[in-house]
Amino acid sequence: MLRYQDIWESFTSFYSTSIVQPFLYHCYTKIGREDAKQKSYTNCDTFLYYLEHGKNFYLTACNSPVSIQPVLLFYGMVQLLKACLLTVDADYPDSSSVLAHGVSVRKRKKQQYDFFADEVKVQKHGLFTHFSEKMFHVKQMSGEKFRMYTLLQQVVELHDLFNMYYGKLLSRKVAYDPFQKYLFISANVLDDYHMTLERFINYISKEWESLGIEDIHLEGSYIKMKYHHELGILCKPLMFNISDESYCLPTNREEPFHLPEIITHYLLLYNLSMISRYETEWWGELLHSYSSEAYPFIHKFLAVTAKKGPRLLYEYLHSLRKTLNH
């Protein structure tokens, strides 16, 4: 399993046209492009420049004041996303409409602004809608709104803060044996999900099909199950915590924890980058007065996304490469 210090070193496995061109060729062949060879040559250098540009934004952010980190981290993610998009959309960008951010924020009141209650709104066109559909097959409805408080709950590294500040238990740790490939989940999840063991087994068998789950049974105070597919950072419905390299299971299956985590990071970073640029007074007070409950959540999220954003997007490319090699 990759650790943060290895992330940028791992990206260098793509830093060669002799590697990237055949990689893109296989990507385009898989999606049925008749001009796969031509497009793989055309997009090869662009792919590499996107990766390099994204890396520079992230590394600059890590050595910059917190006040400007959201802007640098957001555009770092945008560049890496564009590289990922080139693997599934050989014509990107085929129109100016996909160059916009794809989301917007409402006008803020100067008084009594509450970051937790703030929202981002999905636009009909733009990068957000485009990468959501092309990379993750998630169709976003124009006009849909995402609240900051809800988005922050989807970042598992922040769950300890929600528990500390609001007494909310948002997830339970999942133990696993990587050698014999067993997962161990606290039986308390049955109360969380309001299910009997039998119903939970039926639910797991259907919803967790991607993990190849079988042999689910109660063993003491844990539900034990066999998994066949490799656990990685992108293994929904489990949530990967980059802080301690652990897995967690959300306690509320009704909450929108099913969204790909990159979507969550994009939306939070977009809003924070807009605040950093255009709400300078509020942003300055947040960073220097420590009077807002949002401060520890924002501060920790920025530290997490600086490490996890690149890792999530590297895993996307790496998993695609593994698929093509089989």
PDB file of N, CA and C in Angstrom, residues 213-273:
ATOM      1  N   ILE A 213     -17.357 -10.689  -1.786  1.00  0.00           N
ATOM      2  CA  ILE A 213     -17.626 -11.139  -0.419  1.00  0.00           C
ATOM      3  C   ILE A 213     -18.362 -12.480  -0.398  1.00  0.00           C
ATOM      4  N   GLU A 214     -17.967 -13.347   0.536  1.00  0.00           N
ATOM      5  CA  GLU A 214     -18.680 -14.605   0.770  1.00  0.00           C
ATOM      6  C   GLU A 214     -18.405 -15.063   2.212  1.00  0.00           C
ATOM      7  N   ASP A 215     -19.051 -16.159   2.606  1.00  0.00           N
ATOM      8  CA  ASP A 215     -18.836 -16.770   3.924  1.00  0.00           C
ATOM      9  C   ASP A 215     -18.988 -15.734   5.040  1.00  0.00           C
ATOM     10  N   ILE A 216     -20.156 -15.097   5.110  1.00  0.00           N
ATOM     11  CA  ILE A 216     -20.430 -14.071   6.126  1.00  0.00           C
ATOM     12  C   ILE A 216     -21.089 -14.741   7.333  1.00  0.00           C
ATOM     13  N   HIS A 217     -20.507 -14.571   8.508  1.00  0.00           N
ATOM     14  CA  HIS A 217     -21.102 -15.165   9.711  1.00  0.00           C
ATOM     15  C   HIS A 217     -20.666 -14.395  10.952  1.00  0.00           C
ATOM     16  N   LEU A 218     -21.426 -14.591  12.020  1.00  0.00           N
ATOM     17  CA  LEU A 218     -21.130 -13.943  13.292  1.00  0.00           C
ATOM     18  C   LEU A 218     -20.086 -14.749  14.050  1.00  0.00           C
ATOM     19  N   GLU A 219     -19.053 -14.057  14.535  1.00  0.00           N
ATOM     20  CA  GLU A 219     -18.002 -14.708  15.303  1.00  0.00           C
ATOM     21  C   GLU A 219     -17.707 -13.823  16.509  1.00  0.00           C
ATOM     22  N   GLY A 220     -18.287 -14.192  17.668  1.00  0.00           N
ATOM     23  CA  GLY A 220     -18.167 -13.357  18.861  1.00  0.00           C
ATOM     24  C   GLY A 220     -18.902 -12.043  18.669  1.00  0.00           C
ATOM     25  N   SER A 221     -18.208 -10.935  18.884  1.00  0.00           N
ATOM     26  CA  SER A 221     -18.831  -9.618  18.732  1.00  0.00           C
ATOM     27  C   SER A 221     -18.554  -9.008  17.360  1.00  0.00           C
ATOM     28  N   TYR A 222     -18.069  -9.844  16.430  1.00  0.00           N
ATOM     29  CA  TYR A 222     -17.751  -9.365  15.089  1.00  0.00           C
ATOM     30  C   TYR A 222     -18.476 -10.165  14.018  1.00  0.00           C
ATOM     31  N   ILE A 223     -18.719  -9.501  12.898  1.00  0.00           N
ATOM     32  CA  ILE A 223     -19.214 -10.187  11.706  1.00  0.00           C
ATOM     33  C   ILE A 223     -17.992 -10.441  10.833  1.00  0.00           C
ATOM     34  N   LYS A 224     -17.717 -11.689  10.570  1.00  0.00           N
ATOM     35  CA  LYS A 224     -16.536 -12.083   9.816  1.00  0.00           C
ATOM     36  C   LYS A 224     -16.941 -12.441   8.396  1.00  0.00           C
ATOM     37  N   MET A 225     -16.164 -12.016   7.431  1.00  0.00           N
ATOM     38  CA  MET A 225     -16.486 -12.324   6.034  1.00  0.00           C
ATOM     39  C   MET A 225     -15.215 -12.468   5.217  1.00  0.00           C
ATOM     40  N   LYS A 226     -15.264 -13.308   4.239  1.00  0.00           N
ATOM     41  CA  LYS A 226     -14.150 -13.539   3.325  1.00  0.00           C
ATOM     42  C   LYS A 226     -14.269 -12.583   2.144  1.00  0.00           C
ATOM     43  N   TYR A 227     -13.143 -11.959   1.754  1.00  0.00           N
ATOM     44  CA  TYR A 227     -13.158 -11.139   0.540  1.00  0.00           C
ATOM     45  C   TYR A 227     -12.098 -11.683  -0.416  1.00  0.00           C
ATOM     46  N   HIS A 228     -12.349 -11.520  -1.721  1.00  0.00           N
ATOM     47  CA  HIS A 228     -11.455 -12.106  -2.721  1.00  0.00           C
ATOM     48  C   HIS A 228     -10.669 -11.069  -3.515  1.00  0.00           C
ATOM     49  N   HIS A 229     -11.217  -9.866  -3.647  1.00  0.00           N
ATOM     50  CA  HIS A 229     -10.544  -8.849  -4.426  1.00  0.00           C
ATOM     51  C   HIS A 229      -9.658  -7.987  -3.536  1.00  0.00           C
ATOM     52  N   GLU A 230      -8.597  -7.485  -4.088  1.00  0.00           N
ATOM     53  CA  GLU A 230      -7.624  -6.708  -3.320  1.00  0.00           C
ATOM     54  C   GLU A 230      -8.254  -5.439  -2.751  1.00  0.00           C
ATOM     55  N   LEU A 231      -7.984  -5.187  -1.473  1.00  0.00           N
ATOM     56  CA  LEU A 231      -8.440  -3.944  -0.864  1.00  0.00           C
ATOM     57  C   LEU A 231      -7.502  -2.818  -1.284  1.00  0.00           C
ATOM     58  N   GLY A 232      -8.076  -1.721  -1.700  1.00  0.00           N
ATOM     59  CA  GLY A 232      -7.271  -0.572  -2.092  1.00  0.00           C
ATOM     60  C   GLY A 232      -7.885   0.687  -1.532  1.00  0.00           C
ATOM     61  N   ILE A 233      -7.410   1.820  -1.981  1.00  0.00           N
ATOM     62  CA  ILE A 233      -7.942   3.088  -1.495  1.00  0.00           C
ATOM     63  C   ILE A 233      -9.324   3.369  -2.095  1.00  0.00           C
ATOM     64  N   LEU A 234      -9.609   2.734  -3.237  1.00  0.00           N
ATOM     65  CA  LEU A 234     -10.897   2.929  -3.909  1.00  0.00           C
ATOM     66  C   LEU A 234     -11.739   1.658  -3.794  1.00  0.00           C
ATOM     67  N   CYS A 235     -12.203   1.360  -2.605  1.00  0.00           N
ATOM     68  CA  CYS A 235     -12.968   0.122  -2.435  1.00  0.00           C
ATOM     69  C   CYS A 235     -14.268   0.383  -1.696  1.00  0.00           C
ATOM     70  N   LYS A 236     -15.134   1.174  -2.306  1.00  0.00           N
ATOM     71  CA  LYS A 236     -16.451   1.418  -1.731  1.00  0.00           C
ATOM     72  C   LYS A 236     -17.146   0.092  -1.482  1.00  0.00           C
ATOM     73  N   PRO A 237     -17.943  -0.007  -0.400  1.00  0.00           N
ATOM     74  CA  PRO A 237     -18.388   1.047   0.514  1.00  0.00           C
ATOM     75  C   PRO A 237     -17.427   1.328   1.665  1.00  0.00           C
ATOM     76  N   LEU A 238     -16.312   0.614   1.750  1.00  0.00           N
ATOM     77  CA  LEU A 238     -15.349   0.906   2.803  1.00  0.00           C
ATOM     78  C   LEU A 238     -14.709   2.272   2.544  1.00  0.00           C
ATOM     79  N   MET A 239     -14.372   2.948   3.624  1.00  0.00           N
ATOM     80  CA  MET A 239     -13.726   4.252   3.532  1.00  0.00           C
ATOM     81  C   MET A 239     -12.294   4.097   4.017  1.00  0.00           C
ATOM     82  N   PHE A 240     -11.349   4.544   3.211  1.00  0.00           N
ATOM     83  CA  PHE A 240      -9.929   4.404   3.553  1.00  0.00           C
ATOM     84  C   PHE A 240      -9.438   5.648   4.268  1.00  0.00           C
ATOM     85  N   ASN A 241      -8.867   5.456   5.460  1.00  0.00           N
ATOM     86  CA  ASN A 241      -8.338   6.566   6.259  1.00  0.00           C
ATOM     87  C   ASN A 241      -6.831   6.653   6.033  1.00  0.00           C
ATOM     88  N   ILE A 242      -6.396   7.721   5.391  1.00  0.00           N
ATOM     89  CA  ILE A 242      -4.990   7.865   5.030  1.00  0.00           C
ATOM     90  C   ILE A 242      -4.117   8.166   6.244  1.00  0.00           C
ATOM     91  N   SER A 243      -4.738   8.645   7.327  1.00  0.00           N
ATOM     92  CA  SER A 243      -3.970   9.026   8.521  1.00  0.00           C
ATOM     93  C   SER A 243      -3.322   7.825   9.187  1.00  0.00           C
ATOM     94  N   ASP A 244      -4.064   6.704   9.268  1.00  0.00           N
ATOM     95  CA  ASP A 244      -3.514   5.516   9.915  1.00  0.00           C
ATOM     96  C   ASP A 244      -3.605   4.266   9.045  1.00  0.00           C
ATOM     97  N   GLU A 245      -3.875   4.474   7.754  1.00  0.00           N
ATOM     98  CA  GLU A 245      -3.915   3.379   6.783  1.00  0.00           C
ATOM     99  C   GLU A 245      -4.950   2.311   7.185  1.00  0.00           C
ATOM    100  N   SER A 246      -6.095   2.772   7.678  1.00  0.00           N
ATOM    101  CA  SER A 246      -7.133   1.836   8.133  1.00  0.00           C
ATOM    102  C   SER A 246      -8.379   1.966   7.266  1.00  0.00           C
ATOM    103  N   TYR A 247      -9.303   1.009   7.446  1.00  0.00           N
ATOM    104  CA  TYR A 247     -10.579   1.046   6.746  1.00  0.00           C
ATOM    105  C   TYR A 247     -11.711   1.246   7.757  1.00  0.00           C
ATOM    106  N   CYS A 248     -12.728   1.959   7.318  1.00  0.00           N
ATOM    107  CA  CYS A 248     -13.898   2.202   8.157  1.00  0.00           C
ATOM    108  C   CYS A 248     -15.169   1.943   7.360  1.00  0.00           C
ATOM    109  N   LEU A 249     -16.239   1.714   8.093  1.00  0.00           N
ATOM    110  CA  LEU A 249     -17.550   1.532   7.481  1.00  0.00           C
ATOM    111  C   LEU A 249     -18.469   2.615   8.024  1.00  0.00           C
ATOM    112  N   PRO A 250     -19.137   3.392   7.159  1.00  0.00           N
ATOM    113  CA  PRO A 250     -20.039   4.442   7.660  1.00  0.00           C
ATOM    114  C   PRO A 250     -21.191   3.834   8.456  1.00  0.00           C
ATOM    115  N   THR A 251     -21.610   4.532   9.490  1.00  0.00           N
ATOM    116  CA  THR A 251     -22.680   4.023  10.347  1.00  0.00           C
ATOM    117  C   THR A 251     -24.068   4.319   9.782  1.00  0.00           C
ATOM    118  N   ASN A 252     -24.141   5.216   8.821  1.00  0.00           N
ATOM    119  CA  ASN A 252     -25.439   5.582   8.244  1.00  0.00           C
ATOM    120  C   ASN A 252     -25.406   5.344   6.741  1.00  0.00           C
ATOM    121  N   ARG A 253     -26.045   4.289   6.304  1.00  0.00           N
ATOM    122  CA  ARG A 253     -26.025   3.963   4.879  1.00  0.00           C
ATOM    123  C   ARG A 253     -26.948   4.857   4.068  1.00  0.00           C
ATOM    124  N   GLU A 254     -27.776   5.653   4.738  1.00  0.00           N
ATOM    125  CA  GLU A 254     -28.672   6.563   4.020  1.00  0.00           C
ATOM    126  C   GLU A 254     -27.959   7.844   3.603  1.00  0.00           C
ATOM    127  N   GLU A 255     -26.886   8.190   4.300  1.00  0.00           N
ATOM    128  CA  GLU A 255     -26.138   9.392   3.943  1.00  0.00           C
ATOM    129  C   GLU A 255     -25.413   9.159   2.613  1.00  0.00           C
ATOM    130  N   PRO A 256     -25.099  10.232   1.898  1.00  0.00           N
ATOM    131  CA  PRO A 256     -24.495  10.070   0.557  1.00  0.00           C
ATOM    132  C   PRO A 256     -23.021   9.692   0.590  1.00  0.00           C
ATOM    133  N   PHE A 257     -22.680   8.659   1.389  1.00  0.00           N
ATOM    134  CA  PHE A 257     -21.292   8.216   1.445  1.00  0.00           C
ATOM    135  C   PHE A 257     -20.891   7.433   0.199  1.00  0.00           C
ATOM    136  N   HIS A 258     -21.870   7.202  -0.694  1.00  0.00           N
ATOM    137  CA  HIS A 258     -21.582   6.402  -1.881  1.00  0.00           C
ATOM    138  C   HIS A 258     -20.851   7.204  -2.958  1.00  0.00           C
ATOM    139  N   LEU A 259     -20.806   8.516  -2.827  1.00  0.00           N
ATOM    140  CA  LEU A 259     -20.133   9.336  -3.841  1.00  0.00           C
ATOM    141  C   LEU A 259     -18.640   9.023  -3.882  1.00  0.00           C
ATOM    142  N   PRO A 260     -18.054   8.948  -5.068  1.00  0.00           N
ATOM    143  CA  PRO A 260     -16.595   8.816  -5.148  1.00  0.00           C
ATOM    144  C   PRO A 260     -15.933   9.961  -4.389  1.00  0.00           C
ATOM    145  N   GLU A 261     -14.905   9.663  -3.625  1.00  0.00           N
ATOM    146  CA  GLU A 261     -14.333  10.669  -2.722  1.00  0.00           C
ATOM    147  C   GLU A 261     -13.715  11.841  -3.460  1.00  0.00           C
ATOM    148  N   ILE A 262     -13.230  11.612  -4.671  1.00  0.00           N
ATOM    149  CA  ILE A 262     -12.660  12.716  -5.454  1.00  0.00           C
ATOM    150  C   ILE A 262     -13.704  13.811  -5.669  1.00  0.00           C
ATOM    151  N   ILE A 263     -14.949  13.417  -5.880  1.00  0.00           N
ATOM    152  CA  ILE A 263     -16.027  14.398  -6.053  1.00  0.00           C
ATOM    153  C   ILE A 263     -16.154  15.269  -4.809  1.00  0.00           C
ATOM    154  N   THR A 264     -16.095  14.643  -3.645  1.00  0.00           N
ATOM    155  CA  THR A 264     -16.180  15.377  -2.381  1.00  0.00           C
ATOM    156  C   THR A 264     -15.037  16.374  -2.243  1.00  0.00           C
ATOM    157  N   HIS A 265     -13.819  15.938  -2.506  1.00  0.00           N
ATOM    158  CA  HIS A 265     -12.656  16.813  -2.376  1.00  0.00           C
ATOM    159  C   HIS A 265     -12.738  17.980  -3.374  1.00  0.00           C
ATOM    160  N   TYR A 266     -13.186  17.706  -4.582  1.00  0.00           N
ATOM    161  CA  TYR A 266     -13.305  18.757  -5.602  1.00  0.00           C
ATOM    162  C   TYR A 266     -14.271  19.846  -5.140  1.00  0.00           C
ATOM    163  N   LEU A 267     -15.447  19.431  -4.647  1.00  0.00           N
ATOM    164  CA  LEU A 267     -16.469  20.396  -4.236  1.00  0.00           C
ATOM    165  C   LEU A 267     -16.014  21.226  -3.040  1.00  0.00           C
ATOM    166  N   LEU A 268     -15.396  20.587  -2.051  1.00  0.00           N
ATOM    167  CA  LEU A 268     -14.910  21.319  -0.887  1.00  0.00           C
ATOM    168  C   LEU A 268     -13.785  22.280  -1.266  1.00  0.00           C
ATOM    169  N   LEU A 269     -12.854  21.815  -2.085  1.00  0.00           N
ATOM    170  CA  LEU A 269     -11.738  22.677  -2.487  1.00  0.00           C
ATOM    171  C   LEU A 269     -12.205  23.838  -3.354  1.00  0.00           C
ATOM    172  N   TYR A 270     -13.196  23.591  -4.203  1.00  0.00           N
ATOM    173  CA  TYR A 270     -13.709  24.677  -5.037  1.00  0.00           C
ATOM    174  C   TYR A 270     -14.243  25.800  -4.150  1.00  0.00           C
ATOM    175  N   ASN A 271     -15.087  25.428  -3.190  1.00  0.00           N
ATOM    176  CA  ASN A 271     -15.681  26.451  -2.333  1.00  0.00           C
ATOM    177  C   ASN A 271     -14.627  27.159  -1.490  1.00  0.00           C
ATOM    178  N   LEU A 272     -13.695  26.389  -0.924  1.00  0.00           N
ATOM    179  CA  LEU A 272     -12.647  26.999  -0.104  1.00  0.00           C
ATOM    180  C   LEU A 272     -11.740  27.905  -0.932  1.00  0.00           C
ATOM    181  N   SER A 273     -11.494  27.522  -2.187  1.00  0.00           N
ATOM    182  CA  SER A 273     -10.658  28.376  -3.043  1.00  0.00           C
ATOM    183  C   SER A 273     -11.378  29.681  -3.373  1.00  0.00           C
TER     184      SER A 273
END
